[in-house]
Coordinates of C-alpha atoms and ligand atoms in Angstrom, one line a residue:
Chain A
M55 CA 93.5 142.1 224.4
A56 CA 96.6 140.7 222.7
P57 CA 99.9 142.4 223.4
T58 CA 100.2 145.4 221.1
E59 CA 104.0 145.6 220.7
A60 CA 105.0 146.8 217.2
A61 CA 105.6 144.0 214.8
E62 CA 109.2 143.0 214.7
A63 CA 111.1 142.7 211.4
K64 CA 111.2 139.1 210.2
V65 CA 114.3 138.1 208.3
L66 CA 113.4 136.2 205.2
T67 CA 116.9 135.8 203.7
R68 CA 120.4 136.7 204.7
E69 CA 123.6 136.6 202.9
A70 CA 127.1 137.7 203.8
L71 CA 129.4 139.1 201.1
P72 CA 133.1 139.9 201.4
V73 CA 134.3 143.5 200.9
R74 CA 137.8 143.1 199.8
S75 CA 138.0 144.9 196.5
E76 CA 136.4 147.5 194.3
D77 CA 134.6 144.8 192.4
D78 CA 133.0 143.6 195.7
V79 CA 131.6 147.1 196.1
V80 CA 129.9 146.8 192.7
L81 CA 128.7 143.2 193.6
V82 CA 127.2 144.2 196.9
R83 CA 125.3 147.2 195.6
R84 CA 124.0 145.2 192.6
R85 CA 122.8 142.5 195.0
A86 CA 121.1 145.1 197.1
R87 CA 119.2 146.3 194.1
E88 CA 118.2 142.7 193.2
L89 CA 116.8 142.2 196.6
A90 CA 114.9 145.5 196.6
Q91 CA 113.5 144.6 193.2
R92 CA 112.4 141.2 194.4
R93 CA 110.8 142.8 197.4
G94 CA 108.8 145.1 195.2
F95 CA 110.5 148.4 195.9
D96 CA 109.6 151.2 193.5
G97 CA 112.4 152.7 191.3
F98 CA 113.2 155.5 193.8
A99 CA 113.4 153.2 196.8
Q100 CA 115.6 150.8 194.7
A101 CA 117.9 153.7 193.8
A102 CA 118.0 154.8 197.4
I103 CA 119.1 151.4 198.9
T104 CA 121.5 150.7 196.1
T105 CA 123.2 154.1 196.4
A106 CA 123.3 154.0 200.2
T107 CA 124.8 150.5 200.0
S108 CA 127.4 151.7 197.6
E109 CA 128.5 154.5 199.9
I110 CA 128.7 152.5 203.0
V111 CA 130.5 149.5 201.4
R112 CA 133.0 151.7 199.7
N113 CA 133.7 153.4 203.0
A114 CA 134.4 150.0 204.6
L115 CA 136.9 149.3 201.8
V116 CA 138.5 152.7 201.5
H117 CA 138.5 153.9 205.1
G118 CA 138.1 150.6 206.9
G119 CA 140.5 148.4 204.9
G120 CA 137.7 146.0 203.9
G121 CA 135.3 143.9 205.8
E122 CA 132.0 142.1 205.3
A123 CA 128.6 143.2 204.1
T124 CA 125.4 141.3 205.1
L125 CA 122.2 141.8 203.1
E126 CA 118.9 140.8 204.5
E127 CA 115.4 140.7 203.0
L128 CA 112.9 141.7 205.7
D129 CA 109.2 141.7 206.3
R130 CA 107.5 143.7 209.0
G131 CA 103.8 143.3 209.2
G132 CA 103.5 142.9 205.5
R133 CA 105.9 145.7 204.6
A134 CA 108.9 144.7 202.6
G135 CA 112.4 145.8 203.6
V136 CA 116.1 145.4 202.8
R137 CA 118.8 145.8 205.4
L138 CA 122.5 146.2 205.0
T139 CA 125.0 145.5 207.8
C140 CA 128.5 146.5 206.9
R141 CA 131.3 145.7 209.2
D142 CA 135.0 146.5 209.1
E143 CA 138.0 146.3 211.5
G144 CA 139.5 149.5 210.4
P145 CA 140.5 152.6 212.5
G146 CA 136.9 153.6 213.2
V147 CA 135.3 156.9 212.2
L148 CA 137.4 159.6 213.9
D149 CA 134.8 162.3 214.2
L150 CA 131.5 160.6 213.7
E151 CA 129.4 163.6 214.4
R152 CA 131.2 165.7 211.8
A153 CA 131.2 162.8 209.3
L154 CA 127.4 162.4 209.7
R155 CA 126.8 166.1 209.2
G156 CA 128.3 165.8 205.7
G157 CA 130.8 167.8 203.7
F158 CA 133.6 166.3 205.7
S159 CA 136.1 163.9 204.2
V160 CA 139.6 162.8 205.0
T161 CA 140.3 161.8 201.4
G162 CA 139.4 165.1 199.9
T163 CA 136.4 163.7 198.2
L164 CA 132.9 165.0 198.7
G165 CA 132.2 163.7 202.2
L166 CA 128.6 163.1 201.2
G167 CA 128.7 159.3 201.5
L168 CA 127.8 158.8 205.1
S169 CA 125.4 161.8 205.4
G170 CA 123.9 161.1 202.0
A171 CA 123.3 157.4 202.8
R172 CA 121.6 158.4 206.0
R173 CA 119.2 160.7 204.2
L174 CA 118.3 158.0 201.7
V175 CA 117.2 155.3 204.1
D176 CA 114.6 154.9 206.9
E177 CA 116.8 153.5 209.6
F178 CA 120.5 154.3 210.0
E179 CA 122.9 153.4 212.7
V180 CA 126.7 153.7 213.0
R181 CA 128.7 151.9 215.7
S182 CA 132.3 153.0 215.7
A183 CA 135.1 153.5 218.1
P184 CA 138.6 154.7 217.4
G185 CA 140.7 151.6 216.7
A186 CA 137.7 149.2 217.1
G187 CA 136.3 149.2 213.6
T188 CA 133.0 150.4 212.2
T189 CA 129.6 148.8 211.7
V190 CA 126.9 150.6 209.8
V191 CA 123.4 149.2 209.8
L192 CA 120.8 150.7 207.4
T193 CA 117.3 149.7 206.5
K194 CA 115.0 150.8 203.7
W195 CA 111.3 149.9 203.7
A196 CA 109.1 149.7 200.7
R197 CA 106.4 152.3 200.4
R198 CA 103.1 150.7 201.2
Chain B
M24 CA 136.9 156.2 167.9
R25 CA 138.9 155.0 170.8
Q26 CA 137.5 152.4 173.1
T27 CA 138.2 152.7 176.8
G28 CA 137.7 149.5 178.8
Q29 CA 133.9 149.3 178.5
V30 CA 132.8 152.8 177.5
P31 CA 133.0 153.9 173.8
I32 CA 133.8 157.5 173.0
L33 CA 132.3 158.7 169.7
R34 CA 132.5 161.8 167.8
V35 CA 129.2 163.1 166.5
A36 CA 128.6 166.4 164.7
G37 CA 131.9 167.8 166.2
V38 CA 130.9 166.8 169.7
L39 CA 132.3 164.0 171.8
L40 CA 129.6 161.5 172.8
V41 CA 130.2 159.2 175.7
A42 CA 127.4 156.7 176.5
I43 CA 127.8 155.0 179.8
Q44 CA 125.9 151.7 179.6
V45 CA 127.1 149.9 182.7
D46 CA 127.4 150.2 186.4
L47 CA 130.9 151.7 186.8
G48 CA 133.4 150.4 189.2
D49 CA 135.6 153.2 190.7
T50 CA 138.6 152.4 188.6
V51 CA 136.7 152.2 185.4
A52 CA 135.0 155.6 186.2
T53 CA 138.4 157.2 186.8
A54 CA 139.9 155.7 183.7
L55 CA 136.9 156.9 181.7
Q56 CA 137.6 160.4 182.9
E57 CA 141.2 160.3 181.7
D58 CA 140.1 158.8 178.3
V59 CA 137.6 161.6 177.8
L60 CA 140.1 164.3 178.6
E61 CA 142.6 162.7 176.2
A62 CA 140.0 162.5 173.5
I63 CA 139.2 166.2 174.0
A64 CA 142.8 167.1 173.6
R65 CA 143.2 165.0 170.5
T66 CA 140.0 166.1 168.7
G67 CA 139.7 169.6 170.0
S68 CA 136.0 169.1 170.4
T69 CA 134.2 172.0 172.0
G70 CA 131.3 170.0 173.3
L71 CA 131.1 166.9 175.4
L72 CA 127.9 164.9 175.8
I73 CA 127.7 162.3 178.5
D74 CA 124.7 160.0 178.1
V75 CA 123.9 158.3 181.4
T76 CA 120.7 156.6 180.3
G77 CA 122.3 153.3 181.2
L78 CA 123.3 154.3 184.7
E79 CA 121.0 152.8 187.3
M80 CA 122.9 154.3 190.2
V81 CA 125.0 157.3 190.7
D82 CA 126.6 157.5 194.1
S83 CA 128.9 160.3 195.4
F84 CA 131.9 158.8 193.7
V85 CA 130.4 158.5 190.2
A86 CA 128.8 161.9 190.7
R87 CA 132.1 163.4 191.5
V88 CA 133.8 161.8 188.5
L89 CA 131.1 163.3 186.3
V90 CA 131.2 166.8 187.8
D91 CA 135.0 166.8 187.8
T92 CA 135.2 165.7 184.2
G93 CA 132.9 168.6 183.3
R94 CA 135.1 171.0 185.2
M95 CA 138.3 169.7 183.7
A96 CA 136.7 169.8 180.2
R97 CA 135.8 173.4 180.8
L98 CA 139.4 174.2 181.6
M99 CA 140.2 172.8 178.2
G100 CA 137.5 174.9 176.6
T101 CA 134.9 172.2 176.3
E102 CA 131.4 172.5 177.5
T103 CA 129.7 169.4 179.0
V104 CA 126.1 168.3 179.0
I105 CA 124.7 165.3 180.8
V106 CA 121.8 163.6 179.2
G107 CA 119.4 160.8 180.0
L108 CA 119.7 160.9 183.8
R109 CA 116.9 158.7 185.2
P110 CA 114.3 160.3 187.5
E111 CA 115.2 158.1 190.4
V112 CA 118.9 158.9 190.0
A113 CA 118.3 162.6 189.9
G114 CA 116.1 162.4 193.0
T115 CA 118.7 160.4 194.8
L116 CA 121.5 162.8 194.0
V117 CA 119.7 165.9 195.3
R118 CA 118.4 164.0 198.3
M119 CA 122.0 163.2 199.3
G120 CA 122.8 166.9 199.3
F121 CA 124.8 166.8 196.2
D122 CA 125.5 170.3 194.7
V123 CA 124.3 170.1 191.1
S124 CA 124.4 173.8 190.3
E125 CA 127.3 173.3 187.9
V126 CA 125.8 170.4 186.0
Q127 CA 124.3 171.2 182.7
A128 CA 121.7 168.6 181.7
A129 CA 119.4 167.9 178.8
L130 CA 116.6 165.5 178.2
D131 CA 118.1 163.5 175.4
I132 CA 120.9 163.5 173.0
D133 CA 119.1 165.7 170.5
E134 CA 118.5 168.4 173.1
G135 CA 122.0 167.9 174.4
L136 CA 123.4 168.6 171.0
E137 CA 121.2 171.6 170.6
R138 CA 122.4 172.9 174.0
L139 CA 126.0 172.5 172.7
G140 CA 125.1 174.7 169.7
C141 CA 124.7 172.0 167.1
K142 CA 121.9 172.4 164.7
V143 CA 119.7 169.3 164.9
V144 CA 116.8 168.7 162.6
R145 CA 114.1 167.1 164.7
R146 CA 111.7 164.9 162.9
G147 CA 108.2 166.3 163.2
A148 CA 109.4 169.7 164.2
D149 CA 109.1 172.6 161.9
Chain C
M133 CA 91.4 140.3 203.4
R134 CA 92.5 136.9 202.0
P135 CA 93.3 134.4 204.7
E136 CA 96.9 133.9 203.4
D137 CA 97.5 137.7 203.6
A138 CA 96.1 137.7 207.1
I139 CA 98.4 134.9 208.2
D140 CA 101.3 136.6 206.6
R141 CA 100.5 139.9 208.3
L142 CA 100.3 138.4 211.8
Q143 CA 103.6 136.5 211.4
L144 CA 102.5 133.5 213.4
D145 CA 105.7 131.7 213.8
E146 CA 106.7 129.6 216.9
R147 CA 107.8 132.6 218.8
E148 CA 104.8 134.7 218.1
V149 CA 102.4 131.9 219.0
R150 CA 104.4 131.3 222.2
R151 CA 104.1 135.0 223.1
R152 CA 100.4 135.0 222.6
R153 CA 99.9 131.8 224.5
D154 CA 101.9 133.2 227.4
Y155 CA 99.7 136.3 227.5
F156 CA 96.5 134.2 227.6
Q157 CA 98.0 131.7 229.9
V158 CA 97.2 128.8 227.7
T159 CA 99.2 126.1 229.3
D160 CA 100.1 122.6 228.1
E161 CA 97.8 121.3 231.0
D162 CA 94.9 123.3 229.5
L163 CA 95.5 121.7 226.2
A164 CA 95.9 118.2 227.7
R165 CA 92.7 118.7 229.8
L166 CA 90.7 119.8 226.7
A167 CA 92.1 116.9 224.7
S168 CA 90.9 114.5 227.4
H169 CA 87.4 115.6 226.7
R170 CA 87.7 115.1 223.0
D171 CA 85.1 112.2 222.9
L172 CA 82.7 114.3 224.8
A173 CA 83.2 117.2 222.4
T174 CA 82.8 115.0 219.4
R175 CA 79.5 113.6 220.8
H176 CA 78.1 117.1 221.4
N177 CA 79.6 118.8 218.4
D178 CA 76.4 118.8 216.3
E179 CA 74.3 120.0 219.2
V180 CA 76.6 122.9 220.1
I181 CA 76.9 124.1 216.5
E182 CA 73.2 123.8 216.0
A183 CA 72.5 126.0 219.0
L184 CA 75.1 128.5 217.9
Y185 CA 73.5 128.9 214.6
Q186 CA 70.1 129.1 216.1
F187 CA 71.4 132.2 217.8
I188 CA 73.2 133.6 214.8
L189 CA 70.3 133.0 212.4
G190 CA 67.8 134.2 215.0
H191 CA 69.2 137.7 214.7
P192 CA 68.2 139.5 211.6
E193 CA 71.4 141.4 211.5
S194 CA 73.7 138.4 211.5
R195 CA 71.3 136.3 209.5
A196 CA 71.8 138.6 206.6
F197 CA 75.3 137.3 206.1
F198 CA 74.0 133.8 205.5
P199 CA 71.7 134.2 202.5
D200 CA 71.0 130.5 201.6
A201 CA 70.8 127.0 203.0
A202 CA 74.0 125.9 201.2
T203 CA 76.0 128.7 202.8
V204 CA 74.7 127.8 206.2
A205 CA 75.5 124.1 205.7
R206 CA 79.0 125.0 204.6
V207 CA 79.8 127.3 207.5
K208 CA 78.3 124.9 210.0
Q209 CA 80.7 122.2 208.7
L210 CA 83.6 124.7 209.2
Q211 CA 82.4 125.5 212.7
R212 CA 82.2 121.8 213.6
R213 CA 85.9 121.4 212.6
Y214 CA 86.7 124.6 214.5
F215 CA 85.0 123.4 217.6
L216 CA 86.9 120.1 217.6
G217 CA 90.0 122.0 217.1
L218 CA 89.8 123.2 220.7
F219 CA 90.1 119.6 221.8
Q220 CA 93.1 118.5 219.7
G221 CA 95.6 119.1 222.5
R222 CA 97.7 121.5 220.5
C223 CA 98.1 125.3 220.1
D224 CA 100.9 125.8 217.6
P225 CA 101.4 127.9 214.4
A226 CA 99.2 125.5 212.4
Y227 CA 96.5 125.9 214.9
A228 CA 96.8 129.7 215.0
E229 CA 96.7 129.8 211.2
D230 CA 93.6 127.7 211.2
R231 CA 92.0 130.3 213.6
V232 CA 93.1 133.2 211.5
R233 CA 91.6 131.5 208.4
V234 CA 88.2 131.5 210.1
G235 CA 88.5 135.1 211.2
A236 CA 89.5 136.2 207.7
T237 CA 86.6 134.3 206.2
H238 CA 84.2 136.4 208.4
E239 CA 86.0 139.6 207.6
T240 CA 85.8 138.8 203.9
I241 CA 82.1 138.5 204.0
R242 CA 82.2 141.9 205.8
M243 CA 80.6 140.6 208.9
P244 CA 81.0 143.4 211.5
A245 CA 83.4 142.5 214.3
R246 CA 80.6 143.2 216.8
L247 CA 78.5 140.4 215.5
Y248 CA 81.4 138.0 215.2
M249 CA 82.5 138.7 218.7
G250 CA 78.9 138.4 220.0
A251 CA 78.7 134.9 218.7
Y252 CA 81.8 134.0 220.7
A253 CA 80.0 134.9 223.9
V254 CA 77.2 132.5 223.0
Y255 CA 79.8 129.9 222.0
L256 CA 81.5 130.0 225.4
E257 CA 78.2 129.8 227.1
L258 CA 77.3 126.6 225.1
I259 CA 80.7 125.1 226.0
R260 CA 80.1 125.9 229.7
A261 CA 76.7 124.3 229.6
M262 CA 78.0 121.2 227.9
F263 CA 80.7 120.7 230.5
E264 CA 78.3 121.3 233.4
R265 CA 75.9 118.8 232.1
E266 CA 78.4 116.1 231.5
L267 CA 81.1 116.5 234.1
E268 CA 81.5 116.7 237.9
P269 CA 81.3 120.3 239.1
A270 CA 85.1 120.6 239.8
A271 CA 86.0 118.9 236.5
A272 CA 83.5 121.1 234.6
R273 CA 85.0 124.2 236.2
A274 CA 88.5 123.3 235.3
A275 CA 87.6 122.2 231.7
Y276 CA 85.6 125.4 231.2
A277 CA 88.5 127.6 232.5
S278 CA 90.9 125.9 230.0
A279 CA 88.4 126.4 227.2
Q280 CA 87.9 130.0 228.1
R281 CA 91.6 130.7 227.8
L282 CA 92.0 129.0 224.5
V283 CA 88.9 130.7 223.1
A284 CA 90.2 134.1 224.3
F285 CA 93.4 133.2 222.4
D286 CA 91.3 132.5 219.3
M287 CA 89.3 135.7 219.7
A288 CA 92.4 137.8 219.9
L289 CA 93.5 136.3 216.6
A290 CA 90.2 137.1 215.1
M291 CA 90.4 140.7 216.3
D292 CA 93.9 141.1 215.0
T293 CA 92.7 139.8 211.6
Y294 CA 90.0 142.4 211.6
V295 CA 92.5 145.1 212.6
A296 CA 95.0 144.1 210.0
A297 CA 92.4 144.2 207.3
A298 CA 91.3 147.7 208.5
E299 CA 94.9 148.8 208.4
D300 CA 95.3 147.6 204.9
T301 CA 92.2 149.5 203.9
I302 CA 93.6 152.7 205.4
V303 CA 97.0 152.2 203.7
R304 CA 95.3 151.7 200.4
H305 CA 93.3 154.9 200.9
Q306 CA 96.4 156.8 202.0
A307 CA 98.0 155.8 198.7
A308 CA 95.0 157.0 196.8
V309 CA 95.0 160.3 198.6
R310 CA 98.7 160.7 198.0
E311 CA 98.1 160.2 194.3
L312 CA 95.4 162.8 194.3
S313 CA 97.4 165.3 196.2
T314 CA 100.1 165.4 193.5
P315 CA 98.1 166.0 190.4
V316 CA 100.5 166.7 187.6
I317 CA 98.7 168.3 184.7
R318 CA 100.0 168.6 181.2
V319 CA 99.0 172.2 180.2
F320 CA 100.8 172.3 176.9
D321 CA 103.1 170.0 174.9
R322 CA 106.1 169.5 177.2
I323 CA 104.9 171.9 179.9
L324 CA 103.6 170.4 183.1
L325 CA 101.7 172.1 185.9
L326 CA 101.8 170.9 189.5
P327 CA 99.3 172.8 191.7
L328 CA 100.3 172.2 195.3
V329 CA 97.6 172.4 197.9
G330 CA 98.0 171.9 201.6
T331 CA 100.8 171.5 204.0
I332 CA 104.2 170.2 202.7
D333 CA 106.1 168.1 205.1
T334 CA 109.2 166.1 204.3
A335 CA 107.4 162.9 203.4
R336 CA 105.0 164.7 201.1
A337 CA 107.8 166.8 199.6
Q338 CA 109.6 163.6 198.8
Q339 CA 106.5 162.1 197.3
V340 CA 105.8 165.2 195.2
M341 CA 109.4 165.2 193.9
E342 CA 109.2 161.6 192.9
T343 CA 105.9 161.9 191.1
L344 CA 107.0 165.1 189.4
L345 CA 110.3 163.6 188.2
T346 CA 108.6 160.5 186.9
R347 CA 106.2 162.6 184.9
V348 CA 108.9 164.9 183.6
A349 CA 110.7 161.9 182.1
E350 CA 107.5 160.3 180.8
E351 CA 106.3 163.5 179.1
Q352 CA 109.7 164.7 178.1
A353 CA 108.8 168.0 179.7
R354 CA 110.9 171.0 179.3
V355 CA 109.2 173.2 181.8
V356 CA 107.5 172.4 185.1
I357 CA 105.3 175.0 186.8
I358 CA 104.8 174.5 190.5
D359 CA 101.9 176.6 191.7
I360 CA 102.2 177.1 195.4
S361 CA 99.3 179.5 195.8
G362 CA 97.5 176.7 197.7
V363 CA 100.2 176.2 200.2
P364 CA 99.2 178.0 203.4
V365 CA 102.6 178.6 204.9
V366 CA 105.9 178.9 203.0
D367 CA 108.8 178.7 205.4
T368 CA 112.4 177.8 205.2
K369 CA 111.6 174.1 205.0
V370 CA 109.2 174.5 202.1
A371 CA 111.6 176.7 200.3
E372 CA 114.3 174.1 200.7
H373 CA 112.1 171.4 199.2
M374 CA 111.3 173.7 196.3
I375 CA 115.0 174.2 195.6
M376 CA 115.7 170.5 195.9
T377 CA 112.9 169.6 193.5
T378 CA 114.0 172.3 191.1
N379 CA 117.5 171.0 191.1
A380 CA 116.4 167.4 190.4
V381 CA 114.1 168.6 187.6
R382 CA 117.1 170.5 186.2
L383 CA 119.1 167.3 186.2
L384 CA 116.5 165.8 183.8
G385 CA 117.1 168.8 181.5
A386 CA 113.9 170.7 182.4
K387 CA 113.3 174.0 184.0
T388 CA 111.1 174.9 186.9
V389 CA 109.0 178.0 187.3
V390 CA 107.4 178.6 190.7
A391 CA 104.1 180.4 190.5
G392 CA 101.6 181.7 193.1
I393 CA 104.0 183.8 195.1
S394 CA 101.5 186.0 197.0
P395 CA 102.4 189.3 198.7
V396 CA 102.4 187.5 202.0
V397 CA 104.7 184.7 200.8
A398 CA 107.0 187.2 199.1
K399 CA 107.2 189.1 202.4
T400 CA 107.9 185.9 204.5
I401 CA 110.6 184.8 202.1
V402 CA 112.5 188.1 202.3
Q403 CA 112.0 188.4 206.0
L404 CA 113.3 184.9 206.6
G405 CA 116.3 185.6 204.4
I406 CA 115.6 182.7 202.1
S407 CA 117.5 182.9 198.9
L408 CA 115.4 182.0 196.0
T409 CA 117.8 183.2 193.3
A410 CA 118.1 179.6 192.1
L411 CA 114.4 179.7 191.3
E412 CA 112.5 181.3 188.6
T413 CA 109.3 182.7 190.2
R414 CA 106.2 184.5 189.2
G415 CA 103.2 185.9 191.1
R416 CA 100.3 184.9 188.8
L417 CA 100.0 181.5 187.3
Q418 CA 99.2 183.2 183.9
D419 CA 102.6 184.9 183.9
A420 CA 104.3 181.6 184.8
I421 CA 102.7 180.0 181.8
T422 CA 103.7 182.8 179.5
L423 CA 107.3 182.4 180.8
A424 CA 107.1 178.6 180.2
L425 CA 105.9 179.2 176.6
E426 CA 108.8 181.6 176.1
L427 CA 111.2 179.1 177.5
T428 CA 110.0 176.4 175.1
G429 CA 110.5 178.8 172.2
R430 CA 106.8 179.4 171.8
A431 CA 106.4 183.1 172.5
P432 CA 102.7 183.8 173.2
A433 CA 100.6 185.5 170.6
G434 CA 101.3 189.2 170.0
R435 CA 104.8 189.0 171.3
Q436 CA 106.5 187.0 168.6
A437 CA 110.2 187.1 169.0
Ligands
ADP273 N1 134.2 152.6 207.6 C1 134.9 153.7 208.0 N2 136.0 153.6 208.7 C2 136.7 154.7 209.1 N3 136.3 156.0 208.8 C3 135.2 156.1 208.0 C4 134.4 155.0 207.6 N4 133.4 155.5 206.9 C5 133.5 156.9 206.9 N5 134.6 157.2 207.6 C6 135.1 158.6 207.8 O1 134.0 159.5 207.6 C7 134.3 160.4 206.6 C8 133.1 160.8 205.8 O2 132.7 159.7 205.0 P1 132.0 159.9 203.6 O3 130.8 160.9 204.0 O4 131.6 158.7 203.0 O5 133.0 160.8 202.8 P2 134.3 160.2 201.9 O6 134.2 158.8 201.9 O7 134.0 160.8 200.6 O8 135.5 160.8 202.6 C9 135.4 159.8 205.8 O9 136.3 160.7 205.2 C10 136.2 159.0 206.9 O10 137.0 159.9 207.6
MG274 MG1 132.6 157.7 201.3

């Protein structure tokens, strides 16, 4: 028998976009939608990846002092996906557990960005340490 | 009426009508909020209709601006109704855990105006 | 499944082919050894393929897949090329794709995997006989061992093609079932009914919400009735989903009425301490419809406002 390891995600395209200004936030989320559209996502999945991207990229700007967002179009065994990797060199998420639970915010806003984004996507990972920046990786797969 | 950056604010049947047609950057969204409040103060309108048909995405920032605008308007004696929210945007908002209990929504502008107490003659209706 | 789709699904890039080759221990020596017998294979090509088809067409079950002489002639031609492929001295993505193409072709004509795999056994046997006839015993053994490994590599690709096609069928069926499990019915102008039947997990709740919201927008609905009398267990999770869906529906400017609250469900909800104050609920579907009519300004007959 052939090895039966789960198919790995194949990266079809990759582009890195700067996160330096508010306009960049709009550009990155718009690009995320374009990729989702191109990959055949339905309207709900498009809205999910666009909104999650907006939250995470804004956080990198507002809390992380800016960074870089990488968008990738994926294919895993015929299933289309879009992945965002957003990296900043800011102070890191101070209380990650609390921030992920939702309703917690240092800026007095809603604190639904991180937790909300997590609920909208299929895979979600935050790598962050105090003083060592934050990297969020999230992936949304199209419904088959 | 007055034009804010990219979002026109109109006065229809004694109600302020704001139609958001573009993906709002944070500054534009915040500026819009101020413009709307100013327009309320200037016109004394008792109803505010925000048409979001053109919004493909509402994240927590935009959602907050919308909800806050409604709250601020209420303090000034103006009722707010959101119309034209897209299904996928509505679904996304509740999935994120956004509290929508304060939001008043209507299907379209006609129903929004009705909700605000304006008599609207619907074509085809009796 | 179309060959291109199968190739796409198996993602046969350099790395994947390498991984497969490692597993089947198809070495460069194997490929070189087989290539050194290319002339031999070319000479015996016709005879091997003829014998293979004698077996295939000799069995009523497999013969059924080759209805006419033209088809037989065509596939024989393909098989000759396939056979020579073993002796080209390469096993790379292009080779693998070629193999998948053949597997996909057999799957497309719905030839059962059992018959297809059975033919492989005969095929190997024919190759062994050819080597034994033409080569010194030691050389024949070595050549056959190499061929065996490469054919096993081929068989795995054929199997995977069949599996991928089966998965696709399942996914298509699942999508169909999903559609069926969320039947949104328009009971009156601008009043929709969603009879929920079966267990509601998170994935299904999400699906239900999306379907419902889409229909509310399409139909310009003002009231949505969700009948949960067919949901076996109503727990905190289900209640949460209900509230979430109701909220989303409200954002579109419509109202939700939950119907089908049985005595048992009412009891569970109170005992679990679930607050349903945000929801408009009714026991019987009939009453929910009456309420929906009232909410849309169409008081039912006899109770004109
Ligand atoms: N990239 C980041 N760098 C540092 N802190 C972050 C970052 N992203 C999120 N956080 C922290 O997590 C909290 C919650 O984030 P979020 O849920 O998006 O809420 P908000 O942005 O509205 O404050 C933020 O208030 C902040 O303290
Ligand atoms: Mg945030």
